[in-house]
Amino acid sequence: MSHLEPRPFTVSARGPLRGTVTVPGDKSISHRALMFSALAVGESRIEGLLEGEDVLATAAAMRAMGADVARGDDGVWRVHGVGVGGLLQPQTALDMGNSGTSTRLLMGLVASHAITATFTGDASLSGRPMGRVIEPLSRMGADITASPGGRLPLMVRGMNPAVPIEYSLPVASAQVKSAILLAGLNTPGITRVIEPVSTRDHSERMLRGFGAELSVEDAPQGKIISITGEAELKPQHILVPGDPSSAGFWMVAASIVPGSEILIRNVCMNPTRTGLITALKLMGADVAEIDRRDVGGEAVADLRVRHAPLRAIEVPPELAPSMIDEYPILFVAASFAQGRTVARGAHELRVKESDRIATMRSALEAAGVHTEEFEDGLAIHGSGGEPLAGNAQIASKLDHRIAMSMTVAGLHVRAPVTIDDASPVATSYPDFFHTLDALGTPR
């Protein structure tokens, strides 16, 4: 899964973007759909699965641990699970490619099974710390040997039976929460996660759907999520809604390119994922929700986005957990706003596929944007809707969201912008560039 040959991409200003987009299936939901289906007894069917490299890494790992995972000619994925507690010893290392979600959640799964798994990844993933997952899983009894700094490659020796714990998350992280809950699935007793700041809740929703005994209660210290172990999961038919993170690129593109109007179909509107929409509306973006409905337990809507002048705001820091993956594209929107936008409260960006605060600052500065860097975010002085200078060489740092965000920025520039390596885009949005071509033509 490693990217051996960089693939540069040059983007120039384009005329109005117009058309209808169906974004890939939600990445977070796709990962979980495969994992939970692999732990159910019987056949689950998954429609709309994101077929990017990150999710395919999860599919391969579940196959390696005994599940039958196959894509039919009809595009439907069918998974015959092994049951909770039934994971088999993988015969080779599990290659996670660039996927932090796969790594952290699967570490949780392995932690309470009597198997040993080695996790490897590409250069970007191998630079990301896993200590925040290692700590609680070690408390549950797993023996984890990591490379220096708590990084990949690492080995997880599961403990069975594992020890149920009550764990308060020191940082807001849906991945850490989910890893503990997944370990708790095969752990006798009740495992509890205390979440002082709410994060995306796809794991909780889907685990309940599969039949796990899981409760969520509000308490003074935050949400308390409790899962009863030794569960028996029942196979499901899952419809994966469109990824709001992927939709975010087109929302911002339509907002900043004059004359644009885009309809984005079937976008997941889970309230823990709509922070970018909230922030863009505060900035004056013209985003309309059409035909809001429920699909497979998740709220879904079509989004119509039209070009509109954006104004600078102070981004409410409480939005951070519901838009942590969308900060890079929010920074792009801020680059075209009138005034100085301040976006803070996003410490988590420092440990994503790249240090997204530093990487986006360098990229935007190269394109002619004046920024100020904080430990937890950026201040961005916008152009007031005018094109950026462009004429820039952008380092994507093997980060798919940096590459796509700066491609969007390059749609309204005076001189072309070149991304040094666009190949990481395949990890989450394989058709991104084809969709861009379909929506608009070069000037």
Coordinates of C-alpha atoms in Angstrom, one line a residue:
M1 CA 0.0 0.0 0.0
S2 CA 3.0 2.3 0.2
H3 CA 3.2 5.1 -2.4
L4 CA 6.5 4.5 -4.2
E5 CA 6.2 7.0 -7.1
P6 CA 5.0 10.5 -6.4
R7 CA 2.3 11.8 -8.7
P8 CA 2.4 15.5 -9.1
F9 CA -0.8 17.4 -10.0
T10 CA -1.1 20.9 -11.3
V11 CA -4.4 22.8 -10.9
S12 CA -5.3 26.2 -12.5
A13 CA -8.2 28.5 -12.0
R14 CA -11.5 27.2 -13.5
G15 CA -14.8 28.7 -14.4
P16 CA -18.0 28.0 -12.4
L17 CA -18.3 24.5 -11.0
R18 CA -21.7 23.1 -11.8
G19 CA -23.3 19.7 -11.5
T20 CA -24.4 16.9 -9.2
V21 CA -21.9 14.9 -7.1
T22 CA -22.3 11.6 -5.2
V23 CA -19.4 11.5 -2.8
P24 CA -17.8 8.2 -1.7
G25 CA -19.3 6.3 1.2
D26 CA -18.4 7.6 4.7
K27 CA -14.9 6.4 5.6
S28 CA -15.6 6.0 9.3
I29 CA -18.8 4.1 8.8
S30 CA -17.1 1.9 6.1
H31 CA -14.3 0.8 8.4
R32 CA -16.7 -0.1 11.2
A33 CA -19.2 -1.9 8.9
L34 CA -16.4 -4.3 7.8
M35 CA -15.1 -4.9 11.3
F36 CA -18.5 -5.4 12.9
S37 CA -19.7 -7.6 10.1
A38 CA -16.6 -9.7 10.5
L39 CA -17.5 -10.2 14.2
A40 CA -21.1 -11.2 13.5
V41 CA -22.2 -14.8 12.9
G42 CA -23.6 -15.1 9.4
E43 CA -23.6 -13.0 6.3
S44 CA -23.8 -9.2 6.4
R45 CA -24.3 -7.1 3.2
I46 CA -22.7 -3.6 2.8
E47 CA -23.8 -1.2 0.1
G48 CA -22.0 2.0 -0.7
L49 CA -18.8 1.0 1.0
L50 CA -15.9 3.4 0.4
E51 CA -13.4 1.5 -1.8
G52 CA -10.4 3.6 -1.0
E53 CA -7.1 2.2 0.1
D54 CA -7.7 2.9 3.8
V55 CA -10.9 0.8 3.9
L56 CA -9.4 -1.9 1.7
A57 CA -6.7 -2.2 4.3
T58 CA -9.4 -3.0 6.9
A59 CA -11.0 -5.5 4.5
A60 CA -7.6 -7.3 4.0
A61 CA -7.0 -7.4 7.7
M62 CA -10.3 -9.0 8.5
R63 CA -9.7 -11.6 5.8
A64 CA -6.3 -12.3 7.4
M65 CA -8.1 -12.9 10.7
G66 CA -10.6 -15.4 9.3
A67 CA -13.5 -13.5 7.9
D68 CA -14.8 -14.1 4.4
V69 CA -14.9 -10.6 2.8
A70 CA -15.7 -10.2 -0.9
R71 CA -17.1 -7.6 -3.3
G72 CA -19.8 -8.9 -5.6
D73 CA -20.2 -7.8 -9.3
D74 CA -23.2 -5.8 -8.1
G75 CA -20.9 -3.6 -6.0
V76 CA -22.3 -5.1 -2.8
W77 CA -19.8 -6.3 -0.2
R78 CA -20.7 -9.6 1.6
V79 CA -19.0 -10.5 4.8
H80 CA -19.3 -13.9 6.5
G81 CA -18.2 -13.2 10.1
V82 CA -16.3 -15.4 12.6
G83 CA -18.2 -14.2 15.7
V84 CA -16.9 -12.3 18.6
G85 CA -14.0 -14.2 20.1
G86 CA -13.5 -16.1 16.8
L87 CA -10.6 -14.1 15.2
L88 CA -7.8 -16.2 13.9
Q89 CA -4.1 -15.7 14.1
P90 CA -3.0 -13.8 11.1
Q91 CA -0.1 -15.5 9.2
T92 CA 1.6 -12.3 8.2
A93 CA 1.9 -8.7 9.3
L94 CA -1.2 -6.5 8.8
D95 CA -0.3 -3.8 6.4
M96 CA -2.4 -0.7 7.3
G97 CA -1.1 1.5 4.5
N98 CA -1.9 5.0 5.5
S99 CA -4.9 4.2 7.7
G100 CA -4.8 5.4 11.3
T101 CA -8.4 4.4 11.8
S102 CA -7.7 0.8 10.7
T103 CA -4.7 0.6 13.0
R104 CA -6.2 1.9 16.1
L105 CA -9.5 0.1 15.9
L106 CA -8.0 -3.2 14.9
M107 CA -5.5 -2.9 17.8
G108 CA -8.6 -2.8 20.0
L109 CA -10.1 -5.9 18.4
V110 CA -6.9 -7.9 18.7
A111 CA -6.3 -6.8 22.3
S112 CA -9.0 -9.1 23.8
H113 CA -8.5 -12.1 21.5
A114 CA -5.9 -14.8 22.1
I115 CA -3.9 -13.9 19.0
T116 CA -0.8 -11.9 18.2
A117 CA -0.8 -9.4 15.3
T118 CA 2.0 -7.1 13.9
F119 CA 0.9 -3.8 12.4
T120 CA 2.9 -2.1 9.7
G121 CA 2.2 1.0 7.6
D122 CA 3.6 3.5 5.1
A123 CA 6.0 6.3 6.1
S124 CA 3.2 8.7 7.0
L125 CA 1.4 6.2 9.3
S126 CA 4.6 5.0 10.8
G127 CA 5.3 8.5 12.0
R128 CA 2.0 8.8 13.9
P129 CA 2.0 8.0 17.7
M130 CA -0.2 5.2 18.9
G131 CA 0.5 5.7 22.6
R132 CA -3.1 7.0 23.3
V133 CA -4.4 3.6 22.2
I134 CA -1.6 1.5 23.7
E135 CA -2.2 2.9 27.2
P136 CA -5.9 1.9 27.8
L137 CA -5.4 -1.4 25.9
S138 CA -2.5 -2.3 28.0
R139 CA -4.6 -1.7 31.1
M140 CA -7.0 -4.3 29.7
G141 CA -4.2 -6.8 29.6
A142 CA -2.9 -6.6 26.1
D143 CA 0.9 -6.8 25.7
I144 CA 1.9 -4.2 23.1
T145 CA 5.5 -3.8 21.8
A146 CA 5.9 -0.6 19.7
S147 CA 8.7 1.1 17.9
P148 CA 10.3 4.1 19.6
G149 CA 7.8 6.8 20.4
G150 CA 4.9 4.4 20.4
R151 CA 4.9 4.1 16.6
L152 CA 4.6 1.4 14.0
P153 CA 5.7 -1.2 13.4
L154 CA 4.1 -2.6 16.6
M155 CA 3.0 -6.0 17.9
V156 CA -0.2 -6.6 19.9
R157 CA -0.4 -9.8 21.9
G158 CA -4.1 -10.1 22.9
M159 CA -5.2 -11.1 26.4
N160 CA -8.1 -13.5 26.8
P161 CA -10.0 -13.0 29.0
A162 CA -9.1 -9.3 29.0
V163 CA -9.9 -7.0 32.0
P164 CA -12.8 -4.6 31.8
I165 CA -11.8 -1.0 32.6
E166 CA -13.4 2.4 33.1
Y167 CA -11.4 4.9 31.1
S168 CA -11.7 8.7 30.8
L169 CA -10.5 9.9 27.5
P170 CA -7.7 12.5 28.1
V171 CA -8.2 13.8 24.5
A172 CA -11.3 13.8 22.3
S173 CA -10.8 10.9 20.0
A174 CA -13.4 8.7 18.4
Q175 CA -10.7 6.2 17.4
V176 CA -9.4 5.7 21.0
K177 CA -13.0 5.4 22.2
S178 CA -13.8 2.9 19.5
A179 CA -10.7 0.8 20.2
I180 CA -11.6 0.4 23.8
L181 CA -15.2 -0.5 23.0
L182 CA -14.0 -3.1 20.4
A183 CA -11.7 -4.6 23.0
G184 CA -14.7 -4.6 25.4
L185 CA -16.8 -6.7 23.0
N186 CA -14.8 -9.8 23.9
T187 CA -14.1 -8.9 27.5
P188 CA -16.2 -10.4 30.4
G189 CA -18.1 -7.7 32.3
I190 CA -18.8 -4.1 31.5
T191 CA -16.2 -1.8 29.9
R192 CA -16.8 1.9 30.2
V193 CA -15.5 4.9 28.4
I194 CA -16.0 8.4 29.8
E195 CA -16.0 11.0 27.1
P196 CA -15.6 14.6 28.5
V197 CA -16.0 16.0 24.9
S198 CA -18.4 14.3 22.5
T199 CA -16.9 12.8 19.3
R200 CA -18.4 11.0 16.4
D201 CA -20.6 8.2 17.5
H202 CA -20.7 5.8 14.6
S203 CA -19.3 3.0 16.7
E204 CA -22.1 3.3 19.3
R205 CA -24.9 3.5 16.7
M206 CA -23.6 0.6 14.7
L207 CA -22.8 -1.7 17.6
R208 CA -26.3 -1.3 18.9
G209 CA -27.6 -2.1 15.4
F210 CA -25.6 -5.3 15.4
G211 CA -27.1 -6.3 18.7
A212 CA -24.4 -5.3 21.2
E213 CA -25.6 -4.4 24.7
L214 CA -24.4 -0.7 24.8
S215 CA -25.7 2.2 26.7
V216 CA -24.8 6.0 26.7
E217 CA -25.7 8.2 29.6
D218 CA -25.0 11.8 30.4
A219 CA -23.1 12.5 33.6
P220 CA -21.3 15.6 35.1
Q221 CA -17.9 14.3 33.8
G222 CA -19.3 13.8 30.3
K223 CA -20.9 10.9 28.3
I224 CA -20.4 7.5 29.8
I225 CA -20.5 4.7 27.2
S226 CA -20.8 1.2 28.6
I227 CA -20.5 -2.0 26.7
T228 CA -21.3 -5.5 28.0
G229 CA -18.7 -8.0 26.8
E230 CA -18.9 -11.5 25.3
A231 CA -21.5 -10.1 22.9
E232 CA -23.1 -12.0 20.1
L233 CA -23.4 -9.8 17.0
K234 CA -26.1 -10.4 14.4
P235 CA -25.5 -9.9 10.7
Q236 CA -26.9 -6.7 9.1
H237 CA -27.6 -5.1 5.8
I238 CA -25.8 -1.8 5.9
L239 CA -26.3 1.3 3.6
V240 CA -23.3 3.5 3.9
P241 CA -24.1 7.2 3.5
G242 CA -21.9 9.7 1.7
D243 CA -18.8 11.0 3.6
P244 CA -19.2 14.5 4.9
S245 CA -15.5 15.0 4.9
S246 CA -15.4 14.3 1.2
A247 CA -18.4 16.5 0.6
G248 CA -16.5 19.3 2.4
F249 CA -14.2 19.8 -0.6
W250 CA -17.0 20.5 -3.0
M251 CA -18.9 22.7 -0.4
V252 CA -15.8 24.9 -0.2
A253 CA -15.1 24.7 -4.0
A254 CA -18.6 25.9 -4.8
S255 CA -18.4 28.6 -2.2
I256 CA -15.2 30.2 -3.4
V257 CA -15.4 29.9 -7.2
P258 CA -17.8 32.6 -8.6
G259 CA -20.9 31.4 -10.4
S260 CA -20.7 27.9 -9.0
E261 CA -23.7 25.7 -7.9
I262 CA -23.3 22.1 -6.9
L263 CA -25.7 19.5 -5.6
I264 CA -24.1 16.9 -3.3
R265 CA -26.3 13.8 -2.8
N266 CA -26.7 11.5 0.1
V267 CA -24.4 13.2 2.7
C268 CA -24.2 11.8 6.2
M269 CA -25.6 14.5 8.5
N270 CA -24.8 12.7 11.8
P271 CA -24.7 15.7 14.3
T272 CA -21.2 14.6 15.4
R273 CA -20.0 15.2 11.8
T274 CA -21.6 18.5 10.7
G275 CA -19.1 21.0 12.3
L276 CA -17.9 22.2 8.9
I277 CA -21.4 23.0 7.6
T278 CA -22.0 24.9 10.8
A279 CA -18.7 26.9 10.4
L280 CA -19.3 27.6 6.7
K281 CA -22.8 28.9 7.4
L282 CA -21.4 31.2 10.1
M283 CA -19.1 32.5 7.4
G284 CA -22.0 33.2 5.1
A285 CA -21.9 30.2 2.8
D286 CA -25.0 29.3 0.9
V287 CA -25.5 25.7 1.9
A288 CA -29.1 24.3 1.8
E289 CA -30.1 20.9 3.2
I290 CA -32.6 19.1 0.9
D291 CA -34.7 16.0 1.6
R292 CA -33.4 15.2 5.0
R293 CA -34.0 11.5 5.8
D294 CA -32.8 8.5 7.7
V295 CA -30.7 5.8 6.1
G296 CA -29.5 2.9 8.2
G297 CA -29.8 4.8 11.5
E298 CA -27.9 7.8 10.2
A299 CA -29.4 11.2 9.2
V300 CA -28.8 11.9 5.5
A301 CA -29.5 14.9 3.2
D302 CA -28.7 16.3 -0.2
L303 CA -26.7 19.6 0.0
R304 CA -27.1 22.4 -2.5
V305 CA -24.2 24.8 -2.4
R306 CA -23.9 28.1 -4.3
H307 CA -21.1 30.6 -4.5
A308 CA -21.4 33.3 -1.8
P309 CA -19.0 35.9 -0.3
L310 CA -17.5 34.5 2.9
R311 CA -16.6 36.6 6.0
A312 CA -14.1 35.8 8.6
I313 CA -15.2 34.3 11.9
E314 CA -13.7 33.0 15.2
V315 CA -14.4 29.3 14.7
P316 CA -16.1 28.1 17.9
P317 CA -13.6 25.6 19.4
E318 CA -16.4 23.3 20.6
L319 CA -16.9 22.5 16.9
A320 CA -13.5 20.8 16.7
P321 CA -14.5 17.2 17.5
S322 CA -17.3 17.4 14.8
M323 CA -15.0 18.7 12.1
I324 CA -11.5 17.6 13.0
D325 CA -10.8 16.1 9.5
E326 CA -12.3 19.1 7.8
Y327 CA -10.0 21.8 9.2
P328 CA -7.6 21.8 6.2
I329 CA -10.5 22.6 3.8
L330 CA -11.9 25.1 6.3
F331 CA -8.5 26.8 6.2
V332 CA -8.9 27.1 2.5
A333 CA -12.4 28.7 2.9
A334 CA -10.9 31.2 5.3
S335 CA -8.3 32.1 2.8
F336 CA -11.0 33.6 0.5
A337 CA -13.0 35.2 3.3
Q338 CA -13.2 38.9 4.1
G339 CA -11.0 39.5 7.2
R340 CA -9.1 37.4 9.7
T341 CA -10.4 34.0 10.6
V342 CA -9.2 32.3 13.8
A343 CA -9.6 28.6 14.1
R344 CA -8.3 27.0 17.3
G345 CA -9.0 24.1 19.7
A346 CA -7.6 21.6 17.2
H347 CA -4.6 20.1 18.9
E348 CA -5.4 16.8 17.3
L349 CA -4.3 18.1 13.9
R350 CA -0.7 17.8 15.0
V351 CA -0.9 14.0 14.9
K352 CA -2.9 13.3 11.8
E353 CA -1.4 11.9 8.5
S354 CA 0.8 15.0 8.7
D355 CA 1.0 17.8 11.2
R356 CA -1.9 19.5 9.5
I357 CA -1.5 22.8 11.2
A358 CA 2.1 23.3 10.1
T359 CA 1.6 21.6 6.7
M360 CA -1.4 23.8 5.8
R361 CA 0.3 26.9 7.0
S362 CA 3.3 26.2 4.7
A363 CA 1.0 25.4 1.8
L364 CA -1.2 28.4 2.1
E365 CA 1.7 30.8 2.6
A366 CA 3.3 29.3 -0.6
A367 CA 0.0 30.2 -2.4
G368 CA 0.1 33.8 -1.1
V369 CA -2.0 33.6 2.0
H370 CA -0.9 35.4 5.2
T371 CA -1.3 33.1 8.3
E372 CA -0.4 32.9 11.9
E373 CA 0.3 29.6 13.6
F374 CA -0.8 28.6 17.1
E375 CA -0.2 25.3 18.9
D376 CA -3.9 24.4 18.3
G377 CA -4.7 26.1 15.0
L378 CA -4.3 29.0 12.6
A379 CA -5.3 32.6 12.0
I380 CA -5.8 33.2 8.3
H381 CA -6.1 36.6 6.6
G382 CA -8.5 36.2 3.7
S383 CA -8.4 37.6 0.2
G384 CA -12.0 38.9 0.4
G385 CA -13.0 36.6 -2.5
E386 CA -10.1 37.7 -4.8
P387 CA -8.0 34.9 -6.4
L388 CA -4.9 33.8 -4.5
A389 CA -1.5 34.6 -6.1
G390 CA -0.8 30.9 -6.6
N391 CA 2.4 30.1 -8.5
A392 CA 3.2 27.6 -5.8
Q393 CA 4.7 24.2 -5.3
I394 CA 2.8 22.4 -2.5
A395 CA 4.2 19.6 -0.3
S396 CA 1.3 17.3 0.6
K397 CA 3.4 15.3 3.1
L398 CA 1.7 12.1 2.1
D399 CA -1.6 13.5 3.4
H400 CA -4.7 13.0 1.3
R401 CA -6.6 15.9 2.8
I402 CA -3.8 18.3 2.3
A403 CA -3.6 17.3 -1.4
M404 CA -7.3 17.7 -1.9
S405 CA -7.6 20.9 0.1
M406 CA -4.9 22.7 -1.9
T407 CA -6.4 21.4 -5.1
V408 CA -9.6 23.3 -4.2
A409 CA -7.5 26.4 -3.3
G410 CA -6.0 26.2 -6.8
L411 CA -9.4 26.6 -8.4
H412 CA -9.3 30.3 -7.7
V413 CA -5.8 31.5 -8.3
R414 CA -3.9 33.9 -10.6
A415 CA -1.2 31.3 -11.4
P416 CA -1.2 27.5 -11.3
V417 CA -0.6 25.5 -8.1
T418 CA 1.3 22.2 -8.2
I419 CA 0.8 19.5 -5.6
D420 CA 4.0 17.5 -5.3
D421 CA 2.2 14.1 -4.8
A422 CA -1.5 13.6 -5.3
S423 CA -1.4 9.8 -5.0
P424 CA -2.4 9.7 -1.3
V425 CA -5.9 11.0 -2.5
A426 CA -6.6 7.3 -3.3
T427 CA -6.7 6.5 0.4
S428 CA -10.1 8.1 0.8
Y429 CA -11.4 9.5 -2.5
P430 CA -10.2 7.6 -5.6
D431 CA -12.5 9.5 -8.0
F432 CA -11.7 13.0 -6.7
F433 CA -10.0 14.2 -9.8
H434 CA -12.5 12.7 -12.2
T435 CA -15.3 14.4 -10.2
L436 CA -13.4 17.7 -10.4
D437 CA -13.1 17.3 -14.2
A438 CA -16.8 16.6 -14.5
L439 CA -17.8 19.7 -12.5
G440 CA -15.9 22.4 -14.4
T441 CA -13.6 23.1 -17.3
P442 CA -10.4 25.1 -17.3
R443 CA -10.7 28.8 -18.2

